[in-house]
mmCIF file of C-alpha atoms and ligand atoms in Angstrom:
data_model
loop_
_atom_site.group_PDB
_atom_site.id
_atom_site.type_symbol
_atom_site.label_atom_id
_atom_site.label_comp_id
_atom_site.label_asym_id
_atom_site.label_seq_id
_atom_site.Cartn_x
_atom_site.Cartn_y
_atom_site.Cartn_z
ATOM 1 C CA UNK A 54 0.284 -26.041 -2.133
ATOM 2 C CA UNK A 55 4.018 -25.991 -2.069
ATOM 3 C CA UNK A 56 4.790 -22.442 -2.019
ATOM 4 C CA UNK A 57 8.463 -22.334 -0.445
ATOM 5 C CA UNK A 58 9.084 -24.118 -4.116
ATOM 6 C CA UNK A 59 6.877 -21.808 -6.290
ATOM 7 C CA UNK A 60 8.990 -18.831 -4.674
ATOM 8 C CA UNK A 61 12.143 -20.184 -5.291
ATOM 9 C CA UNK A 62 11.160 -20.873 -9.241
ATOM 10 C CA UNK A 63 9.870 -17.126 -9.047
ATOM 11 C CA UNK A 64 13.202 -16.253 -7.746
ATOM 12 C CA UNK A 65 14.935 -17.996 -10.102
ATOM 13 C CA UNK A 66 12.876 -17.110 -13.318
ATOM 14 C CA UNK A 67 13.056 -13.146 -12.520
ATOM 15 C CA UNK A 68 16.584 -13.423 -11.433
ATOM 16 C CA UNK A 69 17.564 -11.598 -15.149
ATOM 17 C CA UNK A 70 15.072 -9.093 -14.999
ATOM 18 C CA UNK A 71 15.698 -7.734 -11.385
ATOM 19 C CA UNK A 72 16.519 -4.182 -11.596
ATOM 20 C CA UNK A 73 15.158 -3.492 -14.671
ATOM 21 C CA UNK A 74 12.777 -0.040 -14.235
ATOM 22 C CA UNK A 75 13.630 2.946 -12.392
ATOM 23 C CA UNK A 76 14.180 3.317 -8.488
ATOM 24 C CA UNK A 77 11.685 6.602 -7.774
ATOM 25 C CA UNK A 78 13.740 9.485 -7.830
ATOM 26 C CA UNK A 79 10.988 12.189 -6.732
ATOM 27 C CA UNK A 80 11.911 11.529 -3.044
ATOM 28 C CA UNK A 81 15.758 11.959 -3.017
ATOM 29 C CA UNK A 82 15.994 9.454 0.066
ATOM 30 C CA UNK A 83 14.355 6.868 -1.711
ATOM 31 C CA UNK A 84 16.335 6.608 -4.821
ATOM 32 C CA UNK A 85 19.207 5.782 -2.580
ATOM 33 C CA UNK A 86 17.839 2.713 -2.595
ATOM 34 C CA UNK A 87 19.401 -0.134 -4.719
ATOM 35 C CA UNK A 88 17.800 -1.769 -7.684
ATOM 36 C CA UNK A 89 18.661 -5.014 -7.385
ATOM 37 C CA UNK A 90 16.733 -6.140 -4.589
ATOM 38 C CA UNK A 91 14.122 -9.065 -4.603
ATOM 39 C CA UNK A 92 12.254 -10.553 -1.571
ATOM 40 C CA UNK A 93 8.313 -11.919 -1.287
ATOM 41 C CA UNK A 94 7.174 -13.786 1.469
ATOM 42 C CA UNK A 95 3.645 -15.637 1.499
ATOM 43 C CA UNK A 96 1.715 -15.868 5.314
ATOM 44 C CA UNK A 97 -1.085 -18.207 5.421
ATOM 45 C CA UNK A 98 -3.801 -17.266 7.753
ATOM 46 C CA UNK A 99 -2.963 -21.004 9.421
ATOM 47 C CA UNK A 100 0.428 -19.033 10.554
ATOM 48 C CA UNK A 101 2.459 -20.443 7.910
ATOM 49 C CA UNK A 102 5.194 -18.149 6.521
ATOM 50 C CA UNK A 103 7.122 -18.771 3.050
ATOM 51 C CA UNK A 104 9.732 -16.938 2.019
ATOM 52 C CA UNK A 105 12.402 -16.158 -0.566
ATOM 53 C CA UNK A 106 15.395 -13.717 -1.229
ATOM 54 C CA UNK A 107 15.263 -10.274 0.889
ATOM 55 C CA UNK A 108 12.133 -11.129 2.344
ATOM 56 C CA UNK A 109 13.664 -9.572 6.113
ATOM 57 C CA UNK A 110 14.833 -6.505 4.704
ATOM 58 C CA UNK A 111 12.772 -3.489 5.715
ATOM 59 C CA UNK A 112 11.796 -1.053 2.704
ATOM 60 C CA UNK A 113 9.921 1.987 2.686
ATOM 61 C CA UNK A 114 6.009 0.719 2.547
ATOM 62 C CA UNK A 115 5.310 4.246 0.744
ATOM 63 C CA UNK A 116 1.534 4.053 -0.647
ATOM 64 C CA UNK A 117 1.135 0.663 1.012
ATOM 65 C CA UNK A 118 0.592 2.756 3.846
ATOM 66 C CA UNK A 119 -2.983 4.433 2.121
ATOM 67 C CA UNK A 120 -4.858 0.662 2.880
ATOM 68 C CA UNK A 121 -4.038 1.057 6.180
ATOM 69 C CA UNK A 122 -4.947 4.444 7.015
ATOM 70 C CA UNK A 123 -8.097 3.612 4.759
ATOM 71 C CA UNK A 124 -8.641 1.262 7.134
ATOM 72 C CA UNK A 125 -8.268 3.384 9.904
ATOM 73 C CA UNK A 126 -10.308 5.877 8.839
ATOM 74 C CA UNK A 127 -13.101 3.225 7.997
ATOM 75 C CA UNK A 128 -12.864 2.393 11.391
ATOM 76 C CA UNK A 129 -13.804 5.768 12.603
ATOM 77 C CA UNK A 130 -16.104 7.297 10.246
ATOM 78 C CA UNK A 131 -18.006 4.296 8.583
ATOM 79 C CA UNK A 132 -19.368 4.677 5.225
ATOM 80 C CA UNK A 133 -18.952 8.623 5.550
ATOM 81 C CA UNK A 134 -15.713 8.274 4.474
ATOM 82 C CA UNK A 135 -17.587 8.296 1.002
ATOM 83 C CA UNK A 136 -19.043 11.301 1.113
ATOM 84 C CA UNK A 137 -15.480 12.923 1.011
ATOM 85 C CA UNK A 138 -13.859 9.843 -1.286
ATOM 86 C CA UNK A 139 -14.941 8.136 -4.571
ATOM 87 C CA UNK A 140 -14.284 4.289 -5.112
ATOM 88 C CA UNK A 141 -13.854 4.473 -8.699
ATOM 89 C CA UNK A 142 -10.121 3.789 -10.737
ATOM 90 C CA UNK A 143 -8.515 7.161 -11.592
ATOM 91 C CA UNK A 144 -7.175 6.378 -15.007
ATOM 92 C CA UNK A 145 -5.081 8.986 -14.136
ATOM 93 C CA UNK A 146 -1.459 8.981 -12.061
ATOM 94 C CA UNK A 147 -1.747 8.777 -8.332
ATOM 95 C CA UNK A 148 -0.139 12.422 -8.259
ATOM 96 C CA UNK A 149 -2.836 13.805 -11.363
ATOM 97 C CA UNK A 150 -4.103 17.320 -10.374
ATOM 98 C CA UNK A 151 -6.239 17.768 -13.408
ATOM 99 C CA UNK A 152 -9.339 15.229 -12.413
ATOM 100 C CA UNK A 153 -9.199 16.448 -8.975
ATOM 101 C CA UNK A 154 -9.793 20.323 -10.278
ATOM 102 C CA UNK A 155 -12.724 18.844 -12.540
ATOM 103 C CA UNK A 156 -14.709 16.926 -10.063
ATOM 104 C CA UNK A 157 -14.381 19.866 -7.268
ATOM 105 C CA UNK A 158 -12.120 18.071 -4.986
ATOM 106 C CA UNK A 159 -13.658 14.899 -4.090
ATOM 107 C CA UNK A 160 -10.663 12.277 -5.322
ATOM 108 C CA UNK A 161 -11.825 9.423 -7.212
ATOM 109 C CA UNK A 162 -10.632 6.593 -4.621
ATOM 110 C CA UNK A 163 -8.824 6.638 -1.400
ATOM 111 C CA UNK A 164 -5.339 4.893 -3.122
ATOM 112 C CA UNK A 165 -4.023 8.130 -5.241
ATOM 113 C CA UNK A 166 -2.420 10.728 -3.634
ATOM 114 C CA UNK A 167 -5.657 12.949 -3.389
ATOM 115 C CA UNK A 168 -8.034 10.421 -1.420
ATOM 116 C CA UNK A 169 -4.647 9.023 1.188
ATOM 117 C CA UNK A 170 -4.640 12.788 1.950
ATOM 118 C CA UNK A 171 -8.276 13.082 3.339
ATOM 119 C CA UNK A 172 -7.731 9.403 5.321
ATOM 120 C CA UNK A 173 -4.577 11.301 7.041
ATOM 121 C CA UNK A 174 -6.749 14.860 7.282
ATOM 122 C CA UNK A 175 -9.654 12.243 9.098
ATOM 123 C CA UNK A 176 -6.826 10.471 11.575
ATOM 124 C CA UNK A 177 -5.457 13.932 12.263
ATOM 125 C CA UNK A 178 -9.212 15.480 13.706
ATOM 126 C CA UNK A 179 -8.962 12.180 15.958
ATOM 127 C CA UNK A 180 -4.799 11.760 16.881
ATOM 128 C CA UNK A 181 -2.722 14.056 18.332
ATOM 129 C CA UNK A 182 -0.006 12.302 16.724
ATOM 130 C CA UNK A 183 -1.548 10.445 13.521
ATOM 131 C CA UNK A 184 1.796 8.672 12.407
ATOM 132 C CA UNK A 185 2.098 7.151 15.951
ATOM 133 C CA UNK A 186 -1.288 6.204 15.698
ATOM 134 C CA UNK A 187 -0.625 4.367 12.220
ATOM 135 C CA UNK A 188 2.674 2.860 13.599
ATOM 136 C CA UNK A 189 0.687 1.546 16.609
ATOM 137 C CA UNK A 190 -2.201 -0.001 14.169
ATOM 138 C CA UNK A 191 0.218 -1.714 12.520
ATOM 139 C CA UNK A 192 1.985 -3.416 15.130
ATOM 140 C CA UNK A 193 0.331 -5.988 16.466
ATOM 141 C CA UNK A 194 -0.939 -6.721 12.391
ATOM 142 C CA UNK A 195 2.634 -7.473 11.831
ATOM 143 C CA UNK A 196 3.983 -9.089 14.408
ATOM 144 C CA UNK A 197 6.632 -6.650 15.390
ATOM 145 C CA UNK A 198 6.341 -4.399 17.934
ATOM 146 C CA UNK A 199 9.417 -2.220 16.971
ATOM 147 C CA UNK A 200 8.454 -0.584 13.066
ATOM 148 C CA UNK A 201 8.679 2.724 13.316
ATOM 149 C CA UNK A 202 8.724 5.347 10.353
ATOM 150 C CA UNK A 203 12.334 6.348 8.703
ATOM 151 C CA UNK A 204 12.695 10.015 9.375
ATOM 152 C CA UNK A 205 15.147 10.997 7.018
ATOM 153 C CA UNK A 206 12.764 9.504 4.249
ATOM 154 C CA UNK A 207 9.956 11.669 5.774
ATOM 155 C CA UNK A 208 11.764 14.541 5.966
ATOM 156 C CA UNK A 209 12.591 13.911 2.042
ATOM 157 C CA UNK A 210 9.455 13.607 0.902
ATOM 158 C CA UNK A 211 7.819 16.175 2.972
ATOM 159 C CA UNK A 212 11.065 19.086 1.508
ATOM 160 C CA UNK A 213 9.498 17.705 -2.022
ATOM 161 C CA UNK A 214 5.858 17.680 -1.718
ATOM 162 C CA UNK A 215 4.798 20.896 -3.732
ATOM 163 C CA UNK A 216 2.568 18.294 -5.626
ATOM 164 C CA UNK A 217 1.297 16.620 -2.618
ATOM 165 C CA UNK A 218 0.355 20.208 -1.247
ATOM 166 C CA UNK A 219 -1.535 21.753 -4.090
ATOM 167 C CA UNK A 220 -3.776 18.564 -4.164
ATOM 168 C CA UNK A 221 -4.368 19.112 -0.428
ATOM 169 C CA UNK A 222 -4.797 23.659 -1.024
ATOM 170 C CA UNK A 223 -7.211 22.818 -3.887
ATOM 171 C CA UNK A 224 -9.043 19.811 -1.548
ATOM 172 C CA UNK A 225 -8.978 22.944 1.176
ATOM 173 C CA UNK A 226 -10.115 25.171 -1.266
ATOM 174 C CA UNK A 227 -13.109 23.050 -1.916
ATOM 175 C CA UNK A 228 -13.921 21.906 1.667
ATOM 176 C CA UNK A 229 -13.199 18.769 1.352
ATOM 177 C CA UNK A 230 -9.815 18.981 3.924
ATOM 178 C CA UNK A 231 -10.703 19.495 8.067
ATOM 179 C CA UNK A 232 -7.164 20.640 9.346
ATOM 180 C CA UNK A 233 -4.392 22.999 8.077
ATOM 181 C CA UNK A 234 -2.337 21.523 4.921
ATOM 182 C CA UNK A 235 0.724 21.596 6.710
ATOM 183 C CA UNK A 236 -0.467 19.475 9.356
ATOM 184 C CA UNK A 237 -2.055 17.023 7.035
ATOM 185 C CA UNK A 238 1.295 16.742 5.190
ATOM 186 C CA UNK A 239 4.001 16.391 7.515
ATOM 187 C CA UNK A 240 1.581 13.590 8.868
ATOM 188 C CA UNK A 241 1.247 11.715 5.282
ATOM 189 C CA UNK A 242 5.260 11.740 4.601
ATOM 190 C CA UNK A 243 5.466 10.179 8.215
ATOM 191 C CA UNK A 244 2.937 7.050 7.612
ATOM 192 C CA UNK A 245 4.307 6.722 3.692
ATOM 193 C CA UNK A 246 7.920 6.234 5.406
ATOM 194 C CA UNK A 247 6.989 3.544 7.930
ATOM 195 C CA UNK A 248 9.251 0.819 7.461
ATOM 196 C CA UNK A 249 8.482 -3.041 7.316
ATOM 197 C CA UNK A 250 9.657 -6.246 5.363
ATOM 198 C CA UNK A 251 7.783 -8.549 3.011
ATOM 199 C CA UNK A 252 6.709 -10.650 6.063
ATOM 200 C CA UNK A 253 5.362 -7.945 8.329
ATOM 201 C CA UNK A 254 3.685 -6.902 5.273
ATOM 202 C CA UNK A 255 2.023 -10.067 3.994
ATOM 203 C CA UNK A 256 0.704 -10.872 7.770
ATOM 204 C CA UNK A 257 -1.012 -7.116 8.173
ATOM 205 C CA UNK A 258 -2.889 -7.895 5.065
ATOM 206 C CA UNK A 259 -3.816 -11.404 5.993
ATOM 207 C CA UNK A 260 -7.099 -9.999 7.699
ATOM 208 C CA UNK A 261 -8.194 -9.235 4.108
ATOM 209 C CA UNK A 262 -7.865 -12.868 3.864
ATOM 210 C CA UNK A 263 -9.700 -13.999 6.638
ATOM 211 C CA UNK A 264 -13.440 -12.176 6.417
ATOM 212 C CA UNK A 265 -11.713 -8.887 7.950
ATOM 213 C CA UNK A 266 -10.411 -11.036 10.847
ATOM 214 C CA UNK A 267 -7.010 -10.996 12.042
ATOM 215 C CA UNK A 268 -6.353 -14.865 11.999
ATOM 216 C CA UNK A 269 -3.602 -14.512 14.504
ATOM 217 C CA UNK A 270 -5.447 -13.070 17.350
ATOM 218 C CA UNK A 271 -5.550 -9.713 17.171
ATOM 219 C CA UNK A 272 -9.595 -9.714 16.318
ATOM 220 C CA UNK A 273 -11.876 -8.179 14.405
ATOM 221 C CA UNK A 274 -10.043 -5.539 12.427
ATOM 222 C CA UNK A 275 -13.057 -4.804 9.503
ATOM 223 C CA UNK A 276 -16.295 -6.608 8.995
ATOM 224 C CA UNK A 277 -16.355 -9.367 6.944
ATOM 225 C CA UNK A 278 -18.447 -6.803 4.535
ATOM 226 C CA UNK A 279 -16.082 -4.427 4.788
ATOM 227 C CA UNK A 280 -13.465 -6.562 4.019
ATOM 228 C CA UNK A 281 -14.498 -7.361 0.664
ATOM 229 C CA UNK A 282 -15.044 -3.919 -0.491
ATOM 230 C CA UNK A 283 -11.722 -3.144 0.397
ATOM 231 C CA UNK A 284 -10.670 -5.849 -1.036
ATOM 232 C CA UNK A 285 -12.783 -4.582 -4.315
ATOM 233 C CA UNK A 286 -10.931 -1.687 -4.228
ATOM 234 C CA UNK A 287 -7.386 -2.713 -4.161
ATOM 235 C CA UNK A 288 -8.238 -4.788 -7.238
ATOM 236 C CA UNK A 289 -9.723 -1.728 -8.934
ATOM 237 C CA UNK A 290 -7.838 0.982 -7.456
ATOM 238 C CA UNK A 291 -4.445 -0.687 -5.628
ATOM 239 C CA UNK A 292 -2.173 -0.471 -8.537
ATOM 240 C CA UNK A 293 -3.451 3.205 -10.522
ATOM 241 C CA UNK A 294 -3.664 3.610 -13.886
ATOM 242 C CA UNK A 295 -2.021 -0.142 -14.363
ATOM 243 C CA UNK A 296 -4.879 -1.550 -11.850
ATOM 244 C CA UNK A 297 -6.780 -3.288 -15.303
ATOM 245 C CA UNK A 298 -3.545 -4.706 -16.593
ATOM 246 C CA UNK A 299 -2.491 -5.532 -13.180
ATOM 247 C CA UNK A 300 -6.116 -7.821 -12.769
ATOM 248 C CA UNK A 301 -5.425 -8.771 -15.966
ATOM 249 C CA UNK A 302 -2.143 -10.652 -15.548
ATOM 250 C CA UNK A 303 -2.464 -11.116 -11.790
ATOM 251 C CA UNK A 304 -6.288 -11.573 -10.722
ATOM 252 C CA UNK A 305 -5.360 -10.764 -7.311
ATOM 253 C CA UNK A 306 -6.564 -7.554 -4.941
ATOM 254 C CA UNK A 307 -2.884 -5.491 -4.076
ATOM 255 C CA UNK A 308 -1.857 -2.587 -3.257
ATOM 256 C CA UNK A 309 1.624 -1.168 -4.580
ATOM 257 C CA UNK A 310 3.734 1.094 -3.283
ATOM 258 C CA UNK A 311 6.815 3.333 -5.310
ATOM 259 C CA UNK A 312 9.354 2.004 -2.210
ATOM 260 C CA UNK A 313 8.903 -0.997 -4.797
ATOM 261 C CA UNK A 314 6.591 -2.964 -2.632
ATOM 262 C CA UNK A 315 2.953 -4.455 -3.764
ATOM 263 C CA UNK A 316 0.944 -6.255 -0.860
ATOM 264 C CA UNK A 317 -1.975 -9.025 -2.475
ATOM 265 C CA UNK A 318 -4.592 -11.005 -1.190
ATOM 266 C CA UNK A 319 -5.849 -14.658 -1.687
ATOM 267 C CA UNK A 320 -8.886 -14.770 -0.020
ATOM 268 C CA UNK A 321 -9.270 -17.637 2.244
ATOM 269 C CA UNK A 322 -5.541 -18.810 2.128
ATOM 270 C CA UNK A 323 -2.801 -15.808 2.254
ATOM 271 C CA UNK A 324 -1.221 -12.703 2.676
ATOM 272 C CA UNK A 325 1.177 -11.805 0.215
ATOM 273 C CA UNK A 326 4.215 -9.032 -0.685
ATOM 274 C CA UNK A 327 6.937 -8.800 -3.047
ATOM 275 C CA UNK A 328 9.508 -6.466 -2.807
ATOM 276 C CA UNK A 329 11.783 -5.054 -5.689
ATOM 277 C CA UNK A 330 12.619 -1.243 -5.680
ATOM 278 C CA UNK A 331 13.063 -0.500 -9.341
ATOM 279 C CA UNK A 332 9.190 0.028 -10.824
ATOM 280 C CA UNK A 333 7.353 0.480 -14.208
ATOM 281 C CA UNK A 334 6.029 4.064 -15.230
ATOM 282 C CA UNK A 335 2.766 3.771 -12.988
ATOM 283 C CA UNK A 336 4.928 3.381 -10.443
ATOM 284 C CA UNK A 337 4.508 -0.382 -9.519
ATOM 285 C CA UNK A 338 7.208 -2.496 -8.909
ATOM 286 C CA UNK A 339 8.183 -4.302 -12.110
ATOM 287 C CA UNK A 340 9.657 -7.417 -11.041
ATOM 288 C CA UNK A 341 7.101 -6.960 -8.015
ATOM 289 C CA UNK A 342 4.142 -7.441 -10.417
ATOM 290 C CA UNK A 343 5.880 -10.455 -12.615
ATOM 291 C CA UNK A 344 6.595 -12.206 -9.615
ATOM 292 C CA UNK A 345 2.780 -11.985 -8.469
ATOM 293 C CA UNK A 346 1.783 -13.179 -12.331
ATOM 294 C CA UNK A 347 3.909 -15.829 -12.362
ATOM 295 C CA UNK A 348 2.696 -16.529 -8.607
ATOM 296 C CA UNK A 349 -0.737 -17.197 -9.434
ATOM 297 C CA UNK A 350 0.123 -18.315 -12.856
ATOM 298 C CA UNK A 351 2.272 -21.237 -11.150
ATOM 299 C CA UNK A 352 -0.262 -22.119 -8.662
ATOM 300 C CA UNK A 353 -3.295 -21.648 -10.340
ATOM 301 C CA UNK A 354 -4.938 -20.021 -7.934
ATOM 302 C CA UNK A 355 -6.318 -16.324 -8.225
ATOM 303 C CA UNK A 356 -10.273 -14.907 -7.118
ATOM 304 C CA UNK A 357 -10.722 -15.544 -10.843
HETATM 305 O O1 DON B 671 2.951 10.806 -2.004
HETATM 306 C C1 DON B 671 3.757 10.162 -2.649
HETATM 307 O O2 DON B 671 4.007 10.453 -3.812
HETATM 308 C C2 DON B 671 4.419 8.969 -1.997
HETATM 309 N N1 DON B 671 4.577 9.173 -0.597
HETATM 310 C C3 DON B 671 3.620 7.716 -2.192
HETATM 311 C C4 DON B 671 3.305 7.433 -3.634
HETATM 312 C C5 DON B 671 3.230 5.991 -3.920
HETATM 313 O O3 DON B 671 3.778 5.157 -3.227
HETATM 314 C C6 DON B 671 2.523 5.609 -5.156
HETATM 315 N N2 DON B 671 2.671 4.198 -5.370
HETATM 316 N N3 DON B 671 2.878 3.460 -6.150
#
């Protein structure tokens, strides 16, 4: 498959519509950021890397970030991470209160708001520093040793997280939260602002590619059964209440983020991510998720 030339027709066909959405506003740091970007990169789990457009440019990774920690938190507490998450879609936005209230605190998957905050309260029982410990999990995934998370666009987010906080008092309230809200917080807005570029991104995910196997060396990161449920639940889950359209159009596991990037899987061949800041009302990137339809539209290839 000749993807260098399927990215450069993506390129080329979105090229009008770049821009078009709104840049998230909520975190005043992040709305800084200009519309008009547009990179994706593709990284084959033979080491082959594709790329088009800002595809170097770090961005904030944002709710990207929530596979990861899933991951990490997998990693430590097996299938009891379920007792304190669900693994069905919300329906609902990633920052809804009201479902959370109704079903006493127990958020329906780990990828809104609600269920990212009890994979940070789980890394914070076990790290001193969870953010570090997120930063260093990521590092070798990515091939760069120097990511780190943006500060300033931590210290946005965490001066504007009333919302974020009375999910995690009313998961406290409930039980459902181990340490103190504040610590829990300050350590979410840290992992949401790591930064990394379309090609860090789409060789951290290519494990999901590759039976839970990091094809460049780094090992075993998940079982290969473990691997396809999380793969299950970025198709399901990854991109909110758009995650039906999303498997509609695209047919491929991702996971979004409202810095404007979306990660995706093709199982057996590739990692990929598309960057564009500006996003649709879910809060997915909207020329993010046209470039991924007209990606597997163009190749024909999806897990469909
Ligand atoms: O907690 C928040 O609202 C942000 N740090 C992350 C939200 C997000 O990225 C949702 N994604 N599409």
């Amino acid at each position: 498959m000749n993807y260098q030339e399927v990215l450069q027709q993506i390129q080329h066909e979105l090229q009008p519509l770049i821009g078009q959405g709104q840049v998230a506003s909520y975190i005043p740091e992040l709305a800084k950021v200009s519309p008009h970007h547009f990179g994706m990169a593709v990284v084959g789990i033979d080491g082959s890397v594709h790329t088009v457009g800002d595809a170097h440019v770090p961005f904030s990774i944002q709710s990207i970030s929530k596979l990861f920690t899933l991951v990490m938190a997998l990693q430590l507490e097996g299938d009891h991470v379920w007792d304190r998450v669900g693994r069905e879609p919300s329906g609902t936005p990633f920052n809804s209160l009201v479902q959370l209230e109704a079903e006493s605190g127990k958020p329906r998957n780990p990828f809104i708001n609600p269920g990212a905050l009890v994979c940070t309260d789980i890394l914070c029982t076990r790290y001193a520093v969870p953010e570090n410990a997120v930063v260093e999990f990521l590092r070798p995934l990515c091939g760069n040793r120097d990511i780190h998370y943006n500060r300033a666009v931590a210290a946005s987010e965490r001066r504007a997280s009333d919302r974020n906080a009375a999910m995690a008092h009313l998961m406290k309230a409930f039980g459902n939260l181990r340490n103190s809200v504040d610590v829990v917080l300050d350590a979410y807005c840290r992992h949401c602002a790591i930064e990394m570029n379309c090609v860090e991104l789409a060789r951290a995910v290519t494990f999901l590619a590759h039976g839970g196997s990091h094809p460049e060396g780094q090992g075993d990161v998940l079982s290969i059964s473990m691997a396809k449920r999380l793969n299950a639940l970025m198709l399901t889950c990854g991109t909110y209440d758009a995650a039906g359209d999303f498997a509609f159009r695209v047919g491929l596991p991702a996971k979004s983020g409202v810095g404007g990037g979306i990660v995706a899987v093709m199982p057996g061949e590739c990692g990929i991510c598309v960057w564009s800041p500006a996003l649709e009302p879910s809060g997915n990137s909207f020329a993010g998720s046209l470039a991924l339809e007209r990606f597997t539209t163009l190749t024909g290839r999806s897990i469909f």
